[in-house]
Tab-separated table of C-alpha atoms and ligand atoms in Angstrom:
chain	number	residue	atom	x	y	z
A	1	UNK	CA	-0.568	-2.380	-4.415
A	2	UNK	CA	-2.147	-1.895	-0.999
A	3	UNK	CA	-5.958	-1.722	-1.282
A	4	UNK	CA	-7.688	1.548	-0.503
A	5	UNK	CA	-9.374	1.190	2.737
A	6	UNK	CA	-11.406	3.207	5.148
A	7	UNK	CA	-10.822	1.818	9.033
A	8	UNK	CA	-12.590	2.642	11.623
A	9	UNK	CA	-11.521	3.526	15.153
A	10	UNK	CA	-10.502	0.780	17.837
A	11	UNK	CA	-12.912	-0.182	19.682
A	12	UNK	CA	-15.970	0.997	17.621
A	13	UNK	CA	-19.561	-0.727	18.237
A	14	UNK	CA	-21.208	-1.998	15.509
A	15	UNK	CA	-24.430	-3.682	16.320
A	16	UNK	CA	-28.126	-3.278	15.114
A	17	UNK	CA	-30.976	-2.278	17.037
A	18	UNK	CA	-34.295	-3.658	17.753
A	19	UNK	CA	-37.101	-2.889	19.616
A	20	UNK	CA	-39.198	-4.989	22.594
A	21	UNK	CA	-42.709	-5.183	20.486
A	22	UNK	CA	-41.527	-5.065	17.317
A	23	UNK	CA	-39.964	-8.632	18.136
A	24	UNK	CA	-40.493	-10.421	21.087
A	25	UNK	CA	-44.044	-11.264	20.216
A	26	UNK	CA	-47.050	-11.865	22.254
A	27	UNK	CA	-47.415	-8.497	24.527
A	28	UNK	CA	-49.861	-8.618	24.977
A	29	UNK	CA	-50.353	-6.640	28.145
A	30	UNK	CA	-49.558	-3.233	25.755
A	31	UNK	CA	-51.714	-0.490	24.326
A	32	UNK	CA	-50.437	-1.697	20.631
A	33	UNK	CA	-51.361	-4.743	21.469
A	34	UNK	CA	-54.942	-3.310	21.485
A	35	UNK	CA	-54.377	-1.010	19.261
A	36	UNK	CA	-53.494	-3.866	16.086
A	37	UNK	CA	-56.950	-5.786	17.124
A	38	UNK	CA	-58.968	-2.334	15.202
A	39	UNK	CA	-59.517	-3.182	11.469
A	40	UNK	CA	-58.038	0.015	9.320
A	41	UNK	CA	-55.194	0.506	12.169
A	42	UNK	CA	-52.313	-1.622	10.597
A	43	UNK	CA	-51.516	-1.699	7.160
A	44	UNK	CA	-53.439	-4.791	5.956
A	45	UNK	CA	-54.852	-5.061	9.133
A	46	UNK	CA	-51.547	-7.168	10.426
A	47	UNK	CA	-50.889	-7.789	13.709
A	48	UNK	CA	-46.952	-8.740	15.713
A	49	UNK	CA	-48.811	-11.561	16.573
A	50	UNK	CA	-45.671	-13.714	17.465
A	51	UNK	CA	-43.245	-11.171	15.981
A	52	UNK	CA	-39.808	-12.510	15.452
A	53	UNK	CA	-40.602	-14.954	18.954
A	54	UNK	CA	-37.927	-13.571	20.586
A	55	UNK	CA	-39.662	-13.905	23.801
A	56	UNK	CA	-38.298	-17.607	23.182
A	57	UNK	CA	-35.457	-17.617	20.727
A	58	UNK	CA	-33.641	-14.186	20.788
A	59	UNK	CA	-30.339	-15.876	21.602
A	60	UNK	CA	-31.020	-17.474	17.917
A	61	UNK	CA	-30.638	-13.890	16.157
A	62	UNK	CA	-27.886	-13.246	18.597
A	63	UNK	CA	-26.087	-15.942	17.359
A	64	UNK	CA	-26.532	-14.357	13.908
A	65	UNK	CA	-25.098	-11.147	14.432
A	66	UNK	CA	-22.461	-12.657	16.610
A	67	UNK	CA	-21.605	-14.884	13.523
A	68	UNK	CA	-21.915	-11.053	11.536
A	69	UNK	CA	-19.390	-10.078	13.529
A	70	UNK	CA	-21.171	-7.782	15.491
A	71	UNK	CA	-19.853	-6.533	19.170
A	72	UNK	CA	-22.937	-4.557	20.435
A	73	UNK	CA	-27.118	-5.085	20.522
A	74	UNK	CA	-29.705	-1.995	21.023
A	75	UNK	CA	-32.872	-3.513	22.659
A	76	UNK	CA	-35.323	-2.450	24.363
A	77	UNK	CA	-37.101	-3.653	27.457
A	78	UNK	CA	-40.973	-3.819	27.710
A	79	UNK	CA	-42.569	-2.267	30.869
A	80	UNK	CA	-45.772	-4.137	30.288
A	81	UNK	CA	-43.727	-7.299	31.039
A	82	UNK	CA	-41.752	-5.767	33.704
A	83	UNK	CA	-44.683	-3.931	35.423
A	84	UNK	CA	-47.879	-5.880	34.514
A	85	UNK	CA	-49.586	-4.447	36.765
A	86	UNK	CA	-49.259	-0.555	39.002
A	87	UNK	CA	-46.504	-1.469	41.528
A	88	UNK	CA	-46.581	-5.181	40.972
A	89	UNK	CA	-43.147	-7.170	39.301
A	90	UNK	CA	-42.831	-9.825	37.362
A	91	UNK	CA	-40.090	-12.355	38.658
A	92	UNK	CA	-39.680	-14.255	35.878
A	93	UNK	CA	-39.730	-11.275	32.928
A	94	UNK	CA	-37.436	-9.908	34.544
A	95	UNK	CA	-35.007	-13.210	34.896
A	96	UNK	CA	-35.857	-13.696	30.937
A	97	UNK	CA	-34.177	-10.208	30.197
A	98	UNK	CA	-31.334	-11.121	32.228
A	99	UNK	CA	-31.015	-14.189	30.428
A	100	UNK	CA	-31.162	-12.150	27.191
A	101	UNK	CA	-29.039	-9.882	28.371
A	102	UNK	CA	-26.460	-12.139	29.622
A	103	UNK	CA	-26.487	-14.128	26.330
A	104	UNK	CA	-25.462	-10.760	24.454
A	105	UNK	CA	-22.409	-10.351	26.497
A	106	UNK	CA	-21.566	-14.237	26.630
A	107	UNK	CA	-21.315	-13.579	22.625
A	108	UNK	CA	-19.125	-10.355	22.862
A	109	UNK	CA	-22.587	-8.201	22.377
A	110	UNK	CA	-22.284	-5.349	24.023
A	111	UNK	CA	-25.664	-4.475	25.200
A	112	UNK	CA	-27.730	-0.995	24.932
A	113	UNK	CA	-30.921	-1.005	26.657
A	114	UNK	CA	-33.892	1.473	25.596
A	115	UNK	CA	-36.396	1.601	28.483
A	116	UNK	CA	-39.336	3.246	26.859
A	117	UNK	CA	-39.837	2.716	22.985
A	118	UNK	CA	-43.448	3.359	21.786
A	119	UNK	CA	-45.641	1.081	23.848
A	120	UNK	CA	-46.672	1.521	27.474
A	121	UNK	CA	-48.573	-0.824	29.857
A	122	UNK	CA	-52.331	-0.704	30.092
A	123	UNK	CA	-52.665	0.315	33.428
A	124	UNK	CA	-50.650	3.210	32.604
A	125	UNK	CA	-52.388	3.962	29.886
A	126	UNK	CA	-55.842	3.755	31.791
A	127	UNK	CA	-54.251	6.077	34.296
A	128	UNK	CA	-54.087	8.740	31.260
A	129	UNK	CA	-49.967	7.764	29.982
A	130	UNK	CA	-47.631	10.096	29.272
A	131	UNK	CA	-50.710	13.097	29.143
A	132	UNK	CA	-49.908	13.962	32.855
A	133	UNK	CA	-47.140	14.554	34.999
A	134	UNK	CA	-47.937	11.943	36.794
A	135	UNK	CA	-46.468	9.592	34.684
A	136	UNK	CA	-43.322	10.933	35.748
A	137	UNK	CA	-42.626	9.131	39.268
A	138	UNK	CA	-43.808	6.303	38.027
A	139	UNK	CA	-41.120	5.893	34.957
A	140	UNK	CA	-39.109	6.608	37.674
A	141	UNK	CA	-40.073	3.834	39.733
A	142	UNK	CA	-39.989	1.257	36.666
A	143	UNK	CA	-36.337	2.922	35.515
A	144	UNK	CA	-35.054	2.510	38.983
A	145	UNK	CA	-36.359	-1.348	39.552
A	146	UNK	CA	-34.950	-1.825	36.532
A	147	UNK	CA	-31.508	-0.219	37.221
A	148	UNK	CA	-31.598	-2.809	40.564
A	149	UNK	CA	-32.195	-5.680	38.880
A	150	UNK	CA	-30.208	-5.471	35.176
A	151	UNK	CA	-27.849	-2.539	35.931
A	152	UNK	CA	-24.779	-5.427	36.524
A	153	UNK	CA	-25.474	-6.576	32.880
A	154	UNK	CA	-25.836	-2.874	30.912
A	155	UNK	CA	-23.533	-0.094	31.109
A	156	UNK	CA	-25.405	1.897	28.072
A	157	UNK	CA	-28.722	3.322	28.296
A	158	UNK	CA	-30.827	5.041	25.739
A	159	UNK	CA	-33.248	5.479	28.316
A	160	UNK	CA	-36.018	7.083	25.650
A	161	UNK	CA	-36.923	5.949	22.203
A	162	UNK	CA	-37.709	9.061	19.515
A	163	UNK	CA	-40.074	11.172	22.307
A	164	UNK	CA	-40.354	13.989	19.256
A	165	UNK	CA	-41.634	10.929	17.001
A	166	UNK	CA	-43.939	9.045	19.931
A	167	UNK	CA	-45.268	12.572	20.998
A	168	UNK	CA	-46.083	13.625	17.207
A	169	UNK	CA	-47.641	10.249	15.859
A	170	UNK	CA	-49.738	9.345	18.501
A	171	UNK	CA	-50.766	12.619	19.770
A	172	UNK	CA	-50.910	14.795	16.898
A	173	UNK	CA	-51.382	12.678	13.847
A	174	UNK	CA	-53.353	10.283	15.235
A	175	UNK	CA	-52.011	7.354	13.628
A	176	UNK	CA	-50.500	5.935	16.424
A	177	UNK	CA	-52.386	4.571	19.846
A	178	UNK	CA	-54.373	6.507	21.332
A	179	UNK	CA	-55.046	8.307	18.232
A	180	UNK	CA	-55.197	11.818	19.270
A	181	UNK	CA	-54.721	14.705	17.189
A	182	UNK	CA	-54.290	17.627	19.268
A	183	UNK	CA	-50.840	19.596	18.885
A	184	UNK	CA	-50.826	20.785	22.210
A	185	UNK	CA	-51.256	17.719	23.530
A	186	UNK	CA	-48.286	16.082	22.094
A	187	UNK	CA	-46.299	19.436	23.179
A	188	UNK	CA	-47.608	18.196	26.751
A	189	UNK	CA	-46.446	14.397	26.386
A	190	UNK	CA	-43.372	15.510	24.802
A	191	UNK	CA	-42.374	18.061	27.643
A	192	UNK	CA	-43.555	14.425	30.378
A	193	UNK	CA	-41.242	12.093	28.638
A	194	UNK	CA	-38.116	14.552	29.077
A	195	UNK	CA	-38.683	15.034	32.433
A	196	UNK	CA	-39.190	11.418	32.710
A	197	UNK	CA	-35.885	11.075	31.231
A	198	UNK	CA	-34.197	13.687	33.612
A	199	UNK	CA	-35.776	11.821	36.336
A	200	UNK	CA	-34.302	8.472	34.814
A	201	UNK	CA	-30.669	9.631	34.250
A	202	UNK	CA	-30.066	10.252	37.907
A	203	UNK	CA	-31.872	7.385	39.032
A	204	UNK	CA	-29.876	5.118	36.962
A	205	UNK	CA	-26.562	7.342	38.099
A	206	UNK	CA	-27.792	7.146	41.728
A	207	UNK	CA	-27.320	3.406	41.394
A	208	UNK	CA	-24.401	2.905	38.733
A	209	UNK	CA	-22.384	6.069	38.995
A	210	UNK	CA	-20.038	4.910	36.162
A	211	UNK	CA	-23.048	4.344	33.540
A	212	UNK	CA	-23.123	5.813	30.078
A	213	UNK	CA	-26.591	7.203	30.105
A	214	UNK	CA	-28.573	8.844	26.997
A	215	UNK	CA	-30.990	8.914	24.446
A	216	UNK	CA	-32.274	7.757	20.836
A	217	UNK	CA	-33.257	10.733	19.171
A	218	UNK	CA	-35.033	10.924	15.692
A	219	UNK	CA	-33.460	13.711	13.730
A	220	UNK	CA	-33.981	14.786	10.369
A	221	UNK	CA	-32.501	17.064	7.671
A	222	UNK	CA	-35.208	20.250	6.904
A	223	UNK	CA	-34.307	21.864	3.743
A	224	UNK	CA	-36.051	24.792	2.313
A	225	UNK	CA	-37.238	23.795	-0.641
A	226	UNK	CA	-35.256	27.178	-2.346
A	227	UNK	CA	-32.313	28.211	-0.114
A	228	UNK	CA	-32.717	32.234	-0.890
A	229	UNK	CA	-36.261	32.018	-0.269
A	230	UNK	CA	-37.658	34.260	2.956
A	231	UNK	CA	-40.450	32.104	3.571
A	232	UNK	CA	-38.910	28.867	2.492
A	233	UNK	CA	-36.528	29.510	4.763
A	234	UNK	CA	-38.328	29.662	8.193
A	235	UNK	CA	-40.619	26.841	7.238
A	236	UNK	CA	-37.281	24.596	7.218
A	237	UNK	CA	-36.244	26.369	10.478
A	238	UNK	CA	-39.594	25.408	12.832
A	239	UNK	CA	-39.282	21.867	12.098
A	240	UNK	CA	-36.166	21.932	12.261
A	241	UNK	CA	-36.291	23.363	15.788
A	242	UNK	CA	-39.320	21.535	17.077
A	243	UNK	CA	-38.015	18.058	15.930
A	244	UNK	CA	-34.311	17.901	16.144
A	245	UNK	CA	-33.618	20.920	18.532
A	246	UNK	CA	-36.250	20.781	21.415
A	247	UNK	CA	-34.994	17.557	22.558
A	248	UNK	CA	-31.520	18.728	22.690
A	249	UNK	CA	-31.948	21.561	24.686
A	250	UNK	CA	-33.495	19.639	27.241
A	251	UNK	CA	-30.974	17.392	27.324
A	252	UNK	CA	-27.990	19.450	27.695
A	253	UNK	CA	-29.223	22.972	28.683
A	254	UNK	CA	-31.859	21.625	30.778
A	255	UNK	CA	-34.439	23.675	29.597
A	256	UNK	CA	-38.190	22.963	28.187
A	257	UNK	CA	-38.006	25.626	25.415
A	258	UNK	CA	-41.138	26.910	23.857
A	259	UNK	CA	-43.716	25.281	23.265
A	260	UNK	CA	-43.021	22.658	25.667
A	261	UNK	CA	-43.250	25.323	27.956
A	262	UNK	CA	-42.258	29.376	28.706
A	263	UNK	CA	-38.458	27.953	29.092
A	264	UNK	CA	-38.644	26.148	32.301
A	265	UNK	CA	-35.388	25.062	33.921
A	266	UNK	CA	-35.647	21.278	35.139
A	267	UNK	CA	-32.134	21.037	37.241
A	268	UNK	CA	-33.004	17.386	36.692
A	269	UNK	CA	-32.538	17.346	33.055
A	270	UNK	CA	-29.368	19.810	32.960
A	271	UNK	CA	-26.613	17.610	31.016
A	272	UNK	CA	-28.590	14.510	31.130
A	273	UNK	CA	-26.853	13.021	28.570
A	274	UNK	CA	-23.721	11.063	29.180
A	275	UNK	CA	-23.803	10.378	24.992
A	276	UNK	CA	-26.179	11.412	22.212
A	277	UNK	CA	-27.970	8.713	20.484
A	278	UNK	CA	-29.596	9.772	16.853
A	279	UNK	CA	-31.492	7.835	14.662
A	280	UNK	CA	-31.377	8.582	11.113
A	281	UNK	CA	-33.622	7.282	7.957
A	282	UNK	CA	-34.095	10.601	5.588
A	283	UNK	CA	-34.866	14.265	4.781
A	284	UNK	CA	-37.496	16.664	3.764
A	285	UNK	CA	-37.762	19.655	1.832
A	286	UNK	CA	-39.906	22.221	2.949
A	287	UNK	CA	-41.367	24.908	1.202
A	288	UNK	CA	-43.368	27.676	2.838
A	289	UNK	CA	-47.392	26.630	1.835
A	290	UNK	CA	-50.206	29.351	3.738
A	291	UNK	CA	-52.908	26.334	3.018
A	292	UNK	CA	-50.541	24.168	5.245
A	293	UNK	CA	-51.162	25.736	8.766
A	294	UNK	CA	-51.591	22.528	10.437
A	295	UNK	CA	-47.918	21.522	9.306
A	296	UNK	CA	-46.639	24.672	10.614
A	297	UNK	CA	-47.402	26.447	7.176
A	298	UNK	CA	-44.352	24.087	5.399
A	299	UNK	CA	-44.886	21.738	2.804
A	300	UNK	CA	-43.076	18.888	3.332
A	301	UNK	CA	-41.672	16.700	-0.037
A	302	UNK	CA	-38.420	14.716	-1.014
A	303	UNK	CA	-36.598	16.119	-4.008
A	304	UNK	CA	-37.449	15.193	-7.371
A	305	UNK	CA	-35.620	12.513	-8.914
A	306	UNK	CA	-33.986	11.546	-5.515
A	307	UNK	CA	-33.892	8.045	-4.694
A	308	UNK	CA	-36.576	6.719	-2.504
A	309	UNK	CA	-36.613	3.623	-0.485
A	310	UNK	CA	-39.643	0.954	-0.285
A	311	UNK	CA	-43.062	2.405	0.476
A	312	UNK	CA	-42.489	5.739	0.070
A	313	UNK	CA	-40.371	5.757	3.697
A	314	UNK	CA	-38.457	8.539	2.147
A	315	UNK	CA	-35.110	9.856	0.042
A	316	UNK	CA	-31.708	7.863	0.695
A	317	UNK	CA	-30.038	10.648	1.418
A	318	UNK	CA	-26.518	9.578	3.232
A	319	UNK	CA	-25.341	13.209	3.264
A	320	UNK	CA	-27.568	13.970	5.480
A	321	UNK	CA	-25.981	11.720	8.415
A	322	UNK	CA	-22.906	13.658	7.858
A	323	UNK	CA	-24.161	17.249	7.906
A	324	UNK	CA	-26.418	15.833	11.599
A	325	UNK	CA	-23.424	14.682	12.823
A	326	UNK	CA	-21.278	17.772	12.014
A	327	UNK	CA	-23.583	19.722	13.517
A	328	UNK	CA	-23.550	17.256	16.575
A	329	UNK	CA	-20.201	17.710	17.543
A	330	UNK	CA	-20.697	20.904	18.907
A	331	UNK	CA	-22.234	19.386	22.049
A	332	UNK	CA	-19.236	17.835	22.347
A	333	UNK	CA	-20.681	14.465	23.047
A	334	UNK	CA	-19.986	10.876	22.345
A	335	UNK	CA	-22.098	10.105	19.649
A	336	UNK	CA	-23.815	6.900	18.702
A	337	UNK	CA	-25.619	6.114	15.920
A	338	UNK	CA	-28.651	3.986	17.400
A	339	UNK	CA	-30.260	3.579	14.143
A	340	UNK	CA	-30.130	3.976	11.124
A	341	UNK	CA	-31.949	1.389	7.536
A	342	UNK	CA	-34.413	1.407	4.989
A	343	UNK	CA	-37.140	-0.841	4.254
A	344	UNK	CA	-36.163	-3.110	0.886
A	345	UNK	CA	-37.277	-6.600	0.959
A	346	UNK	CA	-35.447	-7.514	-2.348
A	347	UNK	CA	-32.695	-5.870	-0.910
A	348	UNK	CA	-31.512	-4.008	-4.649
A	349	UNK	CA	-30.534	-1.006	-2.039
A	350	UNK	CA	-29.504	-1.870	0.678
A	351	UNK	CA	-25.828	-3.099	0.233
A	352	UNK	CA	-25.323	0.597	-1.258
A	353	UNK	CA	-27.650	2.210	1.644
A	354	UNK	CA	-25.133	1.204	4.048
A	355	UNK	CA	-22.032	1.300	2.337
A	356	UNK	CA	-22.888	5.756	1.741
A	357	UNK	CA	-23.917	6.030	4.804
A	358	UNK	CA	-20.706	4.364	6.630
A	359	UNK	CA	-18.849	6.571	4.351
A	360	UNK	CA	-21.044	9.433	5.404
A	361	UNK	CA	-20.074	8.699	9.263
A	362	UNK	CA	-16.402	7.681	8.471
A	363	UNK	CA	-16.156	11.238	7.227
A	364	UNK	CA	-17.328	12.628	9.971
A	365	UNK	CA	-15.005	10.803	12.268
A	366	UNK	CA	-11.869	11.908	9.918
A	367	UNK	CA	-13.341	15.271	10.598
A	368	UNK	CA	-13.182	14.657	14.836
A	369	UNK	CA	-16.977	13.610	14.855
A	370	UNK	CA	-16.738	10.981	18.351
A	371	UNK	CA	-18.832	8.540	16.627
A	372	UNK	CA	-18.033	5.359	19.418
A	373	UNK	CA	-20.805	3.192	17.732
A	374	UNK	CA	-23.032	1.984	14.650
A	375	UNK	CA	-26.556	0.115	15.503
A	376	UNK	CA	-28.035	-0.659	12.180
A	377	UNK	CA	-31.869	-0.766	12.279
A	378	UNK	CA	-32.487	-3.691	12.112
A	379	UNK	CA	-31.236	-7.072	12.619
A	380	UNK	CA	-33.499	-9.185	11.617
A	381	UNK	CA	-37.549	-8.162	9.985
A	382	UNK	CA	-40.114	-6.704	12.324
A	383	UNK	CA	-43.692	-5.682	13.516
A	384	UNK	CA	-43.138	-2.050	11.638
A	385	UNK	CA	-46.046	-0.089	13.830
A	386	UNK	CA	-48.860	0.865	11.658
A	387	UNK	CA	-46.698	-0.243	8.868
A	388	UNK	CA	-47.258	-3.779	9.833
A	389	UNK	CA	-45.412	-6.453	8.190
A	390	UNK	CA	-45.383	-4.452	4.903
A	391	UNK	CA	-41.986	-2.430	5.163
A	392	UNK	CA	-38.793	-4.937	5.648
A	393	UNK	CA	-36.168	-3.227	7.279
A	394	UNK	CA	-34.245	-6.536	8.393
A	395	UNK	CA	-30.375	-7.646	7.712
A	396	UNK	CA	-31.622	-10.695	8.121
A	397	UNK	CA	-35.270	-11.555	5.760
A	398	UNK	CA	-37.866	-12.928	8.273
A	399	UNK	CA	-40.723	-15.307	6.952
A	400	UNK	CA	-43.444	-14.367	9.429
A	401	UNK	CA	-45.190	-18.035	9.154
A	402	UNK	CA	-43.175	-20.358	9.653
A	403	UNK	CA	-40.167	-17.648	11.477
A	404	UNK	CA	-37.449	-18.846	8.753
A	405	UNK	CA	-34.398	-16.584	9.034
A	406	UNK	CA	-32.419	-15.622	5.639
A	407	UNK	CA	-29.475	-13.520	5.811
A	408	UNK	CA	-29.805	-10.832	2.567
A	409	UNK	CA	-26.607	-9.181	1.154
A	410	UNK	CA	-26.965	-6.476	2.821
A	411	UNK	CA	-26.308	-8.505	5.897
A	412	UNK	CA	-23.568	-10.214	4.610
A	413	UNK	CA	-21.549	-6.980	3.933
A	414	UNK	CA	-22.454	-5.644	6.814
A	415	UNK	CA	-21.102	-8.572	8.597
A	416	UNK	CA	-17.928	-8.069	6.249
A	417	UNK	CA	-17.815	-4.724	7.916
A	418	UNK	CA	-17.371	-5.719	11.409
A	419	UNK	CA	-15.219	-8.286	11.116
A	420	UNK	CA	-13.014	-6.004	9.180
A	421	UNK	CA	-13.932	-2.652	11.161
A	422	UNK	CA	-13.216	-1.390	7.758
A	423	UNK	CA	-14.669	-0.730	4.135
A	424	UNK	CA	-12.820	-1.908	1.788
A	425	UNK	CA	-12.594	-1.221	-2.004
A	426	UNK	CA	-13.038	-4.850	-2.867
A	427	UNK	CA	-16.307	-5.349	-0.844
A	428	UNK	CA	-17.225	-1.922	-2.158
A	429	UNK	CA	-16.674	-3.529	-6.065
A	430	UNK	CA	-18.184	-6.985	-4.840
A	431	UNK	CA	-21.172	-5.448	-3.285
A	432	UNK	CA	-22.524	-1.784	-5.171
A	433	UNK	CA	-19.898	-0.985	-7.765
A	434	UNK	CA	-22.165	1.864	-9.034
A	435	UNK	CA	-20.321	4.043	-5.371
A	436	UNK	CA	-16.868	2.754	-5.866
A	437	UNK	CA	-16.326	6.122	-7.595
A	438	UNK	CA	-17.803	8.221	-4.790
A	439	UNK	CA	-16.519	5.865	-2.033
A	440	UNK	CA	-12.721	5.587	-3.170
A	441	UNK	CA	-12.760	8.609	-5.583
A	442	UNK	CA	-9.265	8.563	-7.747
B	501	FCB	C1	-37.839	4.289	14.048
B	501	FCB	C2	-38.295	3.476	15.232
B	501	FCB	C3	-38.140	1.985	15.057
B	501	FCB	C4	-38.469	1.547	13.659
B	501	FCB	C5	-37.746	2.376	12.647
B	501	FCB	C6	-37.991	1.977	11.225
B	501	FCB	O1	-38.517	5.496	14.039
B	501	FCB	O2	-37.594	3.850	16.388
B	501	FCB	O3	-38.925	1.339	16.018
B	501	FCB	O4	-39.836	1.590	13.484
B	501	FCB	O5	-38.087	3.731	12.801
């Protein structure tokens, strides 16, 4: 009897994504950088020290995933390294990353390059960072060198990392550099990075016309903590809004919608997305709490009894990638999934994790979804941001000291799935038994 199978379409990406701080190691020309030298910043006061050295042996983990069976690789470039100093290059950063990025596609990687995630150059922070509009020309100016210089090597671009979840940590909670906790603020930095991305799509589409240009988005699923509640209810809905909507009507109707502003139309940013990228980890419940008015009067909580992952990172909750994604497709977009993990360093859920959530996304694409790619985060252990080296999020275990790579199960199916661009019941059995019911039902 033929096995049960569920294929994906021709031509799909399956990568994983990774980030320039969290592993090329030594930036330390960055406002992280500074950031990790504070005791009580980082988790155990860790630092990314040399991080996963990638600065030197990148093509090392690329020969990994290549040998995974991978076709794609999310990274992320470093302005710091690019841009050391206002207006001033660097020759020979720049010749590294087309090194790197020339080593993805010698391996069948197809490359997508992020151009701002989390950390920012010191002079630009000095000059007051994403706080002002001035930051604006000069993302420009970075996105536009880069665009010169790499553009023959990348055709995808997630130009901005999770703006709703840089704008919110560092601005509002505070746990992020520069540690400000002023809501109005991060409104402010959140409204500069989107027209920093506006200004980015067209200069990257000025100079490569046929470029796939976009974004990787954090969205979440809000649930009211009781459905028929009236004030449950709205307390799901302004999250909702503020963190997974704002960013997409920017991005497609070209508007900053209140509170980024009184709905200002940037022509700039009207369908500036060529793709939407989303990154997905988890949900919250909400319920409506008066004593709460600095969360927007919601309550935020994971379900009782729900599976959690490591360190309290949140619910495993594949559904929720489906319902996101359902709801995507009415932007009629290509979709990519530019991350989506857990932390487990003893890896007891992550061979499951991903085998839910692939069927979570397969669904989606029976159901016309235009998922075109997968980026799993991530490929190999990282610097987690104020997490430090406590939360493991790796296909690949990284010992820190002495950089010894291990591939966990979770990589090994993974790499199962590309080869096979398929799930099928066997690895299912081989790998989490415990879904084969809800995977293959009948
Ligand atoms: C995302 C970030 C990424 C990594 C994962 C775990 O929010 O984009 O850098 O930290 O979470």
């Amino acid at each position: 009897m033929e096995q049960a199978m569920m294929r994906f379409p021709q031509g799909f990406l399956w990568g994983t994504a990774t980030s320039s701080h969290q592993v090329e190691g030594n930036n330390t020309n960055n406002d992280w950088w500074e950031w990790e030298k504070e005791p009580g910043h980082i988790c155990g006061d860790h630092r990314s020290g040399l991080a996963c050295d990638w600065w030197n042996r990148a093509e090392d983990d690329f020969d990994l995933a290549r040998e995974m069976g991978q076709n794609a690789h999310r990274l992320s470039l470093e302005w710091s390294r690019i841009e050391p100093r206002e207006g001033e290059w660097d020759d020979d950063a720049i010749a590294r990353y087309r090194q790197m990025l020339a080593g993805l596609r010698e391996r069948g990687l197809e490359p997508m390059v992020t151009l701002h995630h989390f950390t920012n150059p010191l002079w630009l922070v000095e000059k007051g960072g994403w706080e002002t509009e001035a930051v604006v020309p000069l993302f420009e100016r970075y996105v536009t060198k880069v665009a010169e210089e790499l553009g023959d090597l990348v055709e995808l671009w997630s130009v901005l990392n999770e703006p709703n979840v840089y704008a919110i940590l560092s601005y509002a909670g505070g746990r992020w550099p520069p540690g400000k906790q002023n809501l109005l603020l991060a409104f402010r930095v959140l409204s500069n990075m989107l027209l920093a991305h506006g200004r980015a799509y067209q200069a990257i589409h000025r100079l490569q016309p046929r470029a796939k240009v976009g974004i990787a988005h954090a969205v979440r699923v809000f649930d009211p903590a009781d459905p028929s509640s009236r004030l449950d209810r709205p307390a799901a809905w302004i999250p909702d809004y503020i963190f997974n909507r704002l960013v997409l009507i920017a991005l497609i109707e070209g508007v900053l919608a209140f509170p980024l502003a009184l709905n200002r139309k940037v022509p700039d940013l009207v369908d500036s997305a060529d793709f939407l990228g989303i990154n997905y980890y988890t949900r919250d419940m909400v319920a409506f709490d008066a004593s709460h008015p600095g969360e927007l009067f919601g309550r935020r909580f994971y379900p009782e009894g729900a599976e959690m992952s490591d360190g309290g990172y949140g619910e495993v909750y594949p559904e929720g990638l489906y319902r996101l994604l359902k709801r995507l497709a009415a932007y009629d977009k290509p979709i990519y999934i530019t991350e989506n993990g857990l932390p487990d360093e003893d890896d007891d859920q992550r061979p499951r994790f991903i085998l839910t959530h692939l069927a979570a996304m397969h669904r989606a694409i029976e159901e016309g979804v235009p998922v075109k790619g997968y980026f799993h985060w991530s490929l190999v252990d990282n610097f987690e941001w104020a997490e430090g080296w406590t939360l493991r999020f790796g296909l690949i275990a990284l010992n820190v000291e002495t950089q010894e790579r291990t591939v966990r199960r979770g990589g090994q199916l993974y790499g199962e799935i590309c080869h096979a661009n398929a799930i099928t019941q066997d690895m299912v059995r081989r790998y989490a038994p415990e879904v084969l019911d809800k995977i293959f039902p009948g």
